[in-house]
Amino acid sequence: MPELPEVEIASRQLRAWALGRRVTAVQVGKTRVIRGQTPEAFAALAGRTLVGIERRGKWMLLLFDRGLGLISHLGMTGKWLRRERAAPAPKHVRATLELSDKGVLDYTDPRLFGRLIAGSVEALRAHPSLAALGPDPLGGVDAARLYQALQRTRRSIKEALMDQGTLAGLGNIHVGESLHRAALHPERPADSLSREEAALLARHIEESIRFALEAQDGPEPIKYVEEGGENPFLVYGRAGEPCPGCGSEIERIVQGGRSTFFCANCQPRTAGRRPSLPQAKAKPAKAKQPKTPAKARAKPPAKARSKAPAKTRQKPAAPAKKR
Ligand SMILES: [Zn+2]
């Protein structure tokens, strides 16, 4: 399924194939992909030259001259393909743009979850789907902002990251991969993550995206894993296979109606390494609390306690990894 890296690659391919080319003819079927619009709405693109492509999360905005635009979301199975005009059309074509260089761009989408929206660039930029997007993680994830966003929800970390308002472009694959890389259990409440864990997660989101871009970038259209394409991912689609980190069996659970793949050994449910913290250190801190007469004094011990785990984190983590 296309997520940020796959859409980024699609936008690079479209730029290579069509930037600076004029659209000579447009054909759009009456399909779910253009829901809410008539095929005629796309006719205005004929005669326009593609001058740019912007990508935000999983959304692309194709910019044509004289202020016209085309939003493209690939949904689950959408793909842009290029062929020569004389070559036979591929299957499941929902829209076709003929180009001035005799090339043809076909938008194919067997399952019809994709979107094509034509209009003025100004109107398209203000489209609710684009306006609702959080920051795009390709240029780097702001760890402090991510921490703040996660603090605001009690949903699971998996579901919070699936929300395009948290970060734009992550989906089932890259949320699962990032959580695995960051050793975070997908069912942890989002607001249970510490600043350190959010920072770790931010780095691994960047890493997961970078990895997918490197593994999949090229001139050929991507064959999605669901279509039988090669699976380059660590845990995605690998239930029952050994975890690449520890050899334990990768599990599959369902969250928000979607599969989550993870390793229960590498991604323990408990926050941080709390269970293996020395009990003796935590207890005296608690015991001191009732003795403090003023309410204000209750805060310093609480802070001290939350700092203690961070300092001792390295020690308990090491034996856990050897398992
Ligand atoms: Zn593992």
PDB file of C-alpha atoms in Angstrom, residues 18-243:
ATOM      1  CA  ALA A  18       5.902  14.740 -17.534  1.00  0.00           C
ATOM      2  CA  LEU A  19       7.389  17.923 -16.076  1.00  0.00           C
ATOM      3  CA  GLY A  20       7.374  20.649 -18.713  1.00  0.00           C
ATOM      4  CA  ARG A  21       5.143  18.563 -20.989  1.00  0.00           C
ATOM      5  CA  ARG A  22       1.774  19.795 -22.183  1.00  0.00           C
ATOM      6  CA  VAL A  23      -1.369  17.738 -21.682  1.00  0.00           C
ATOM      7  CA  THR A  24      -3.005  17.329 -25.096  1.00  0.00           C
ATOM      8  CA  ALA A  25      -6.054  15.303 -24.049  1.00  0.00           C
ATOM      9  CA  VAL A  26      -7.689  14.043 -20.870  1.00  0.00           C
ATOM     10  CA  GLN A  27      -9.930  11.028 -20.406  1.00  0.00           C
ATOM     11  CA  VAL A  28     -11.533  10.323 -17.089  1.00  0.00           C
ATOM     12  CA  GLY A  29     -14.066   7.610 -16.472  1.00  0.00           C
ATOM     13  CA  LYS A  30     -17.123   8.059 -14.299  1.00  0.00           C
ATOM     14  CA  THR A  31     -15.484   6.328 -11.380  1.00  0.00           C
ATOM     15  CA  ARG A  32     -15.377   6.372  -7.592  1.00  0.00           C
ATOM     16  CA  VAL A  33     -11.886   7.873  -7.893  1.00  0.00           C
ATOM     17  CA  ILE A  34     -13.396  11.225  -8.975  1.00  0.00           C
ATOM     18  CA  ARG A  35     -16.294  11.047  -6.518  1.00  0.00           C
ATOM     19  CA  GLY A  36     -18.227  14.279  -6.216  1.00  0.00           C
ATOM     20  CA  GLN A  37     -17.022  15.580  -9.589  1.00  0.00           C
ATOM     21  CA  THR A  38     -18.000  15.050 -13.200  1.00  0.00           C
ATOM     22  CA  PRO A  39     -15.499  13.824 -15.823  1.00  0.00           C
ATOM     23  CA  GLU A  40     -15.957  17.235 -17.501  1.00  0.00           C
ATOM     24  CA  ALA A  41     -14.232  18.910 -14.536  1.00  0.00           C
ATOM     25  CA  PHE A  42     -10.986  17.361 -15.780  1.00  0.00           C
ATOM     26  CA  ALA A  43     -11.351  18.573 -19.369  1.00  0.00           C
ATOM     27  CA  ALA A  44      -9.880  21.952 -18.402  1.00  0.00           C
ATOM     28  CA  LEU A  45      -6.482  20.279 -17.926  1.00  0.00           C
ATOM     29  CA  ALA A  46      -6.170  19.768 -21.695  1.00  0.00           C
ATOM     30  CA  GLY A  47      -3.770  22.319 -23.151  1.00  0.00           C
ATOM     31  CA  ARG A  48      -2.038  22.935 -19.812  1.00  0.00           C
ATOM     32  CA  THR A  49       1.627  22.270 -19.085  1.00  0.00           C
ATOM     33  CA  LEU A  50       2.743  20.446 -15.943  1.00  0.00           C
ATOM     34  CA  VAL A  51       4.953  22.917 -14.109  1.00  0.00           C
ATOM     35  CA  GLY A  52       5.450  21.221 -10.745  1.00  0.00           C
ATOM     36  CA  ILE A  53       4.456  18.463  -8.345  1.00  0.00           C
ATOM     37  CA  GLU A  54       4.175  18.967  -4.616  1.00  0.00           C
ATOM     38  CA  ARG A  55       3.819  16.108  -2.152  1.00  0.00           C
ATOM     39  CA  ARG A  56       2.479  16.339   1.371  1.00  0.00           C
ATOM     40  CA  GLY A  57       2.178  13.024   3.192  1.00  0.00           C
ATOM     41  CA  LYS A  58       0.396  10.615   0.887  1.00  0.00           C
ATOM     42  CA  TRP A  59      -1.065  13.440  -1.230  1.00  0.00           C
ATOM     43  CA  MET A  60       0.302  14.829  -4.460  1.00  0.00           C
ATOM     44  CA  LEU A  61      -0.666  18.139  -5.991  1.00  0.00           C
ATOM     45  CA  LEU A  62       0.140  18.403  -9.689  1.00  0.00           C
ATOM     46  CA  LEU A  63       0.541  22.034 -10.736  1.00  0.00           C
ATOM     47  CA  PHE A  64      -0.314  23.108 -14.248  1.00  0.00           C
ATOM     48  CA  ASP A  65       0.221  26.486 -15.849  1.00  0.00           C
ATOM     49  CA  ARG A  66      -2.390  29.219 -15.484  1.00  0.00           C
ATOM     50  CA  GLY A  67      -3.289  28.161 -11.947  1.00  0.00           C
ATOM     51  CA  LEU A  68      -4.863  24.768 -12.538  1.00  0.00           C
ATOM     52  CA  GLY A  69      -4.118  21.755 -10.390  1.00  0.00           C
ATOM     53  CA  LEU A  70      -4.835  18.097  -9.860  1.00  0.00           C
ATOM     54  CA  ILE A  71      -4.810  16.369  -6.484  1.00  0.00           C
ATOM     55  CA  SER A  72      -3.828  12.700  -6.567  1.00  0.00           C
ATOM     56  CA  HIS A  73      -4.080  10.266  -3.663  1.00  0.00           C
ATOM     57  CA  LEU A  74      -3.161   6.682  -4.492  1.00  0.00           C
ATOM     58  CA  GLY A  75      -5.499   5.092  -1.941  1.00  0.00           C
ATOM     59  CA  MET A  76      -4.652   1.405  -1.538  1.00  0.00           C
ATOM     60  CA  THR A  77      -3.800   0.303  -5.060  1.00  0.00           C
ATOM     61  CA  GLY A  78      -3.402   3.482  -7.118  1.00  0.00           C
ATOM     62  CA  LYS A  79      -0.480   3.913  -9.484  1.00  0.00           C
ATOM     63  CA  TRP A  80       0.637   6.301 -12.219  1.00  0.00           C
ATOM     64  CA  LEU A  81       2.140   4.545 -15.241  1.00  0.00           C
ATOM     65  CA  ARG A  82       3.710   5.922 -18.398  1.00  0.00           C
ATOM     66  CA  ARG A  83       3.477   4.331 -21.819  1.00  0.00           C
ATOM     67  CA  GLU A  84       3.831   5.323 -25.436  1.00  0.00           C
ATOM     68  CA  ARG A  85       0.534   6.279 -27.067  1.00  0.00           C
ATOM     69  CA  ALA A  86       0.609   3.277 -29.433  1.00  0.00           C
ATOM     70  CA  ALA A  87       1.192   0.789 -26.596  1.00  0.00           C
ATOM     71  CA  PRO A  88      -1.809  -1.049 -25.153  1.00  0.00           C
ATOM     72  CA  ALA A  89      -3.349   0.491 -22.038  1.00  0.00           C
ATOM     73  CA  PRO A  90      -2.791  -1.328 -18.740  1.00  0.00           C
ATOM     74  CA  LYS A  91      -5.665  -2.805 -16.707  1.00  0.00           C
ATOM     75  CA  HIS A  92      -7.893  -0.777 -14.379  1.00  0.00           C
ATOM     76  CA  VAL A  93      -7.200   2.623 -15.979  1.00  0.00           C
ATOM     77  CA  ARG A  94      -9.368   5.309 -14.316  1.00  0.00           C
ATOM     78  CA  ALA A  95      -7.848   8.404 -15.944  1.00  0.00           C
ATOM     79  CA  THR A  96      -5.490   9.141 -18.816  1.00  0.00           C
ATOM     80  CA  LEU A  97      -3.468  12.226 -19.621  1.00  0.00           C
ATOM     81  CA  GLU A  98      -2.024  12.336 -23.138  1.00  0.00           C
ATOM     82  CA  LEU A  99       1.179  14.344 -23.364  1.00  0.00           C
ATOM     83  CA  SER A 100       2.732  16.536 -26.043  1.00  0.00           C
ATOM     84  CA  ASP A 101       5.715  14.153 -26.345  1.00  0.00           C
ATOM     85  CA  LYS A 102       3.462  11.261 -27.495  1.00  0.00           C
ATOM     86  CA  GLY A 103       3.645   9.720 -24.038  1.00  0.00           C
ATOM     87  CA  VAL A 104       0.566   8.800 -22.037  1.00  0.00           C
ATOM     88  CA  LEU A 105       0.090   8.832 -18.271  1.00  0.00           C
ATOM     89  CA  ASP A 106      -2.427   6.305 -17.013  1.00  0.00           C
ATOM     90  CA  TYR A 107      -3.803   6.397 -13.501  1.00  0.00           C
ATOM     91  CA  THR A 108      -4.663   2.789 -12.611  1.00  0.00           C
ATOM     92  CA  ASP A 109      -6.492   1.746  -9.470  1.00  0.00           C
ATOM     93  CA  PRO A 110      -8.105  -1.708  -9.196  1.00  0.00           C
ATOM     94  CA  ARG A 111      -9.701  -1.101  -5.804  1.00  0.00           C
ATOM     95  CA  LEU A 112     -10.796   2.511  -6.369  1.00  0.00           C
ATOM     96  CA  PHE A 113      -9.780   3.908  -2.988  1.00  0.00           C
ATOM     97  CA  GLY A 114      -7.643   6.582  -4.660  1.00  0.00           C
ATOM     98  CA  ARG A 115      -8.738  10.148  -5.353  1.00  0.00           C
ATOM     99  CA  LEU A 116      -8.349  12.567  -8.223  1.00  0.00           C
ATOM    100  CA  ILE A 117      -9.574  16.110  -7.677  1.00  0.00           C
ATOM    101  CA  ALA A 118      -9.307  18.801 -10.336  1.00  0.00           C
ATOM    102  CA  GLY A 119      -9.578  22.520  -9.687  1.00  0.00           C
ATOM    103  CA  SER A 120      -7.731  25.754  -9.220  1.00  0.00           C
ATOM    104  CA  VAL A 121      -4.461  25.383  -7.319  1.00  0.00           C
ATOM    105  CA  GLU A 122      -5.739  27.908  -4.803  1.00  0.00           C
ATOM    106  CA  ALA A 123      -8.870  25.866  -4.062  1.00  0.00           C
ATOM    107  CA  LEU A 124      -6.959  22.585  -3.994  1.00  0.00           C
ATOM    108  CA  ARG A 125      -4.385  23.864  -1.517  1.00  0.00           C
ATOM    109  CA  ALA A 126      -7.262  24.730   0.810  1.00  0.00           C
ATOM    110  CA  HIS A 127      -8.904  21.290   0.356  1.00  0.00           C
ATOM    111  CA  PRO A 128      -9.842  19.839   3.774  1.00  0.00           C
ATOM    112  CA  SER A 129      -7.781  16.686   3.130  1.00  0.00           C
ATOM    113  CA  LEU A 130      -4.618  18.757   2.710  1.00  0.00           C
ATOM    114  CA  ALA A 131      -5.474  21.308   5.366  1.00  0.00           C
ATOM    115  CA  ALA A 132      -5.834  18.554   7.994  1.00  0.00           C
ATOM    116  CA  LEU A 133      -2.333  17.155   7.443  1.00  0.00           C
ATOM    117  CA  GLY A 134       0.326  17.322  10.121  1.00  0.00           C
ATOM    118  CA  PRO A 135       4.008  17.935   9.308  1.00  0.00           C
ATOM    119  CA  ASP A 136       5.622  15.822   6.601  1.00  0.00           C
ATOM    120  CA  PRO A 137       8.348  13.663   8.155  1.00  0.00           C
ATOM    121  CA  LEU A 138      10.586  13.400   5.066  1.00  0.00           C
ATOM    122  CA  GLY A 139      12.612  16.495   5.901  1.00  0.00           C
ATOM    123  CA  GLY A 140      13.015  15.365   9.529  1.00  0.00           C
ATOM    124  CA  VAL A 141      10.670  14.773  12.462  1.00  0.00           C
ATOM    125  CA  ASP A 142      10.484  17.446  15.160  1.00  0.00           C
ATOM    126  CA  ALA A 143      10.755  15.247  18.277  1.00  0.00           C
ATOM    127  CA  ALA A 144       9.455  17.895  20.687  1.00  0.00           C
ATOM    128  CA  ARG A 145       6.392  18.535  18.541  1.00  0.00           C
ATOM    129  CA  LEU A 146       5.767  14.799  18.164  1.00  0.00           C
ATOM    130  CA  TYR A 147       5.960  14.380  21.949  1.00  0.00           C
ATOM    131  CA  GLN A 148       3.420  17.199  22.436  1.00  0.00           C
ATOM    132  CA  ALA A 149       1.057  15.676  19.845  1.00  0.00           C
ATOM    133  CA  LEU A 150       1.260  12.252  21.505  1.00  0.00           C
ATOM    134  CA  GLN A 151       0.661  13.757  24.952  1.00  0.00           C
ATOM    135  CA  ARG A 152      -2.717  15.003  23.735  1.00  0.00           C
ATOM    136  CA  THR A 153      -4.242  11.578  23.075  1.00  0.00           C
ATOM    137  CA  ARG A 154      -4.931   8.407  25.028  1.00  0.00           C
ATOM    138  CA  ARG A 155      -5.268   6.374  21.834  1.00  0.00           C
ATOM    139  CA  SER A 156      -2.710   3.664  21.220  1.00  0.00           C
ATOM    140  CA  ILE A 157       0.570   4.882  19.779  1.00  0.00           C
ATOM    141  CA  LYS A 158      -0.229   2.875  16.617  1.00  0.00           C
ATOM    142  CA  GLU A 159      -3.542   4.650  16.088  1.00  0.00           C
ATOM    143  CA  ALA A 160      -2.138   8.066  17.004  1.00  0.00           C
ATOM    144  CA  LEU A 161       0.555   7.691  14.336  1.00  0.00           C
ATOM    145  CA  MET A 162      -1.978   6.474  11.757  1.00  0.00           C
ATOM    146  CA  ASP A 163      -3.771   9.813  12.238  1.00  0.00           C
ATOM    147  CA  GLN A 164      -2.533  12.011   9.370  1.00  0.00           C
ATOM    148  CA  GLY A 165      -2.815  15.045  11.643  1.00  0.00           C
ATOM    149  CA  THR A 166       0.003  13.711  13.855  1.00  0.00           C
ATOM    150  CA  LEU A 167       2.444  13.286  10.984  1.00  0.00           C
ATOM    151  CA  ALA A 168       1.485  13.198   7.307  1.00  0.00           C
ATOM    152  CA  GLY A 169       2.263  10.129   5.251  1.00  0.00           C
ATOM    153  CA  LEU A 170       2.656   7.278   7.705  1.00  0.00           C
ATOM    154  CA  GLY A 171       0.410   4.257   7.224  1.00  0.00           C
ATOM    155  CA  ASN A 172       0.162   0.691   8.391  1.00  0.00           C
ATOM    156  CA  ILE A 173       3.592  -0.277   7.093  1.00  0.00           C
ATOM    157  CA  HIS A 174       5.715   2.593   8.348  1.00  0.00           C
ATOM    158  CA  VAL A 175       3.949   3.017  11.683  1.00  0.00           C
ATOM    159  CA  GLY A 176       4.584  -0.666  12.396  1.00  0.00           C
ATOM    160  CA  GLU A 177       8.163  -0.537  11.146  1.00  0.00           C
ATOM    161  CA  SER A 178       8.973   2.611  13.138  1.00  0.00           C
ATOM    162  CA  LEU A 179       7.497   1.193  16.355  1.00  0.00           C
ATOM    163  CA  HIS A 180       9.504  -1.983  15.878  1.00  0.00           C
ATOM    164  CA  ARG A 181      12.707  -0.052  15.251  1.00  0.00           C
ATOM    165  CA  ALA A 182      12.027   2.076  18.341  1.00  0.00           C
ATOM    166  CA  ALA A 183      11.187  -1.030  20.458  1.00  0.00           C
ATOM    167  CA  LEU A 184       7.762   0.359  21.379  1.00  0.00           C
ATOM    168  CA  HIS A 185       4.689  -1.842  21.891  1.00  0.00           C
ATOM    169  CA  PRO A 186       1.979  -0.725  19.422  1.00  0.00           C
ATOM    170  CA  GLU A 187      -0.740  -0.813  22.111  1.00  0.00           C
ATOM    171  CA  ARG A 188       1.029   1.600  24.467  1.00  0.00           C
ATOM    172  CA  PRO A 189      -1.162   4.654  25.087  1.00  0.00           C
ATOM    173  CA  ALA A 190       0.331   7.528  23.079  1.00  0.00           C
ATOM    174  CA  ASP A 191       0.480   9.745  26.145  1.00  0.00           C
ATOM    175  CA  SER A 192       2.519   7.175  28.066  1.00  0.00           C
ATOM    176  CA  LEU A 193       5.624   7.835  25.971  1.00  0.00           C
ATOM    177  CA  SER A 194       8.420   9.737  27.667  1.00  0.00           C
ATOM    178  CA  ARG A 195      10.253  12.567  25.903  1.00  0.00           C
ATOM    179  CA  GLU A 196      13.168  10.190  25.363  1.00  0.00           C
ATOM    180  CA  GLU A 197      10.904   7.567  23.790  1.00  0.00           C
ATOM    181  CA  ALA A 198       9.256  10.172  21.538  1.00  0.00           C
ATOM    182  CA  ALA A 199      12.708  11.335  20.415  1.00  0.00           C
ATOM    183  CA  LEU A 200      13.737   7.731  19.739  1.00  0.00           C
ATOM    184  CA  LEU A 201      10.510   7.185  17.795  1.00  0.00           C
ATOM    185  CA  ALA A 202      11.092  10.369  15.758  1.00  0.00           C
ATOM    186  CA  ARG A 203      14.546   9.115  14.714  1.00  0.00           C
ATOM    187  CA  HIS A 204      13.197   5.698  13.765  1.00  0.00           C
ATOM    188  CA  ILE A 205      10.337   7.174  11.704  1.00  0.00           C
ATOM    189  CA  GLU A 206      12.992   9.052   9.706  1.00  0.00           C
ATOM    190  CA  GLU A 207      15.034   5.862   9.455  1.00  0.00           C
ATOM    191  CA  SER A 208      12.083   3.724   8.328  1.00  0.00           C
ATOM    192  CA  ILE A 209      11.219   6.216   5.569  1.00  0.00           C
ATOM    193  CA  ARG A 210      14.840   6.578   4.469  1.00  0.00           C
ATOM    194  CA  PHE A 211      15.183   2.793   4.283  1.00  0.00           C
ATOM    195  CA  ALA A 212      12.027   2.387   2.168  1.00  0.00           C
ATOM    196  CA  LEU A 213      13.075   5.175  -0.198  1.00  0.00           C
ATOM    197  CA  GLU A 214      16.455   3.556  -0.729  1.00  0.00           C
ATOM    198  CA  ALA A 215      14.984   0.086  -1.166  1.00  0.00           C
ATOM    199  CA  GLN A 216      12.283   1.100  -3.642  1.00  0.00           C
ATOM    200  CA  ASP A 217      13.416   4.192  -5.536  1.00  0.00           C
ATOM    201  CA  GLY A 218      13.989   3.804  -9.242  1.00  0.00           C
ATOM    202  CA  PRO A 219      12.401   4.392 -12.609  1.00  0.00           C
ATOM    203  CA  GLU A 220      10.096   1.352 -12.397  1.00  0.00           C
ATOM    204  CA  PRO A 221       6.628   1.637 -10.842  1.00  0.00           C
ATOM    205  CA  ILE A 222       6.591  -0.012  -7.427  1.00  0.00           C
ATOM    206  CA  LYS A 223       4.937  -3.390  -7.103  1.00  0.00           C
ATOM    207  CA  TYR A 224       3.257  -3.163  -3.705  1.00  0.00           C
ATOM    208  CA  VAL A 225       3.820  -5.994  -1.213  1.00  0.00           C
ATOM    209  CA  GLU A 226       0.071  -6.760  -1.356  1.00  0.00           C
ATOM    210  CA  GLU A 227       0.404  -7.363  -5.108  1.00  0.00           C
ATOM    211  CA  GLY A 228       3.126  -9.941  -4.568  1.00  0.00           C
ATOM    212  CA  GLY A 229       6.014  -7.461  -4.715  1.00  0.00           C
ATOM    213  CA  GLU A 230       9.166  -8.068  -2.709  1.00  0.00           C
ATOM    214  CA  ASN A 231       8.739  -7.360   1.015  1.00  0.00           C
ATOM    215  CA  PRO A 232      11.734  -5.299   2.199  1.00  0.00           C
ATOM    216  CA  PHE A 233      10.226  -4.596   5.642  1.00  0.00           C
ATOM    217  CA  LEU A 234      11.316  -5.864   9.057  1.00  0.00           C
ATOM    218  CA  VAL A 235       7.953  -6.926  10.510  1.00  0.00           C
ATOM    219  CA  TYR A 236       5.229  -5.808   8.079  1.00  0.00           C
ATOM    220  CA  GLY A 237       3.365  -8.802   6.633  1.00  0.00           C
ATOM    221  CA  ARG A 238       5.620 -11.223   8.497  1.00  0.00           C
ATOM    222  CA  ALA A 239       3.353 -12.820  11.128  1.00  0.00           C
ATOM    223  CA  GLY A 240       4.808 -16.161  12.219  1.00  0.00           C
ATOM    224  CA  GLU A 241       8.266 -15.408  10.804  1.00  0.00           C
ATOM    225  CA  PRO A 242      11.258 -14.939  13.110  1.00  0.00           C
ATOM    226  CA  CYS A 243      11.953 -11.388  14.307  1.00  0.00           C
TER     227      CYS A 243
END
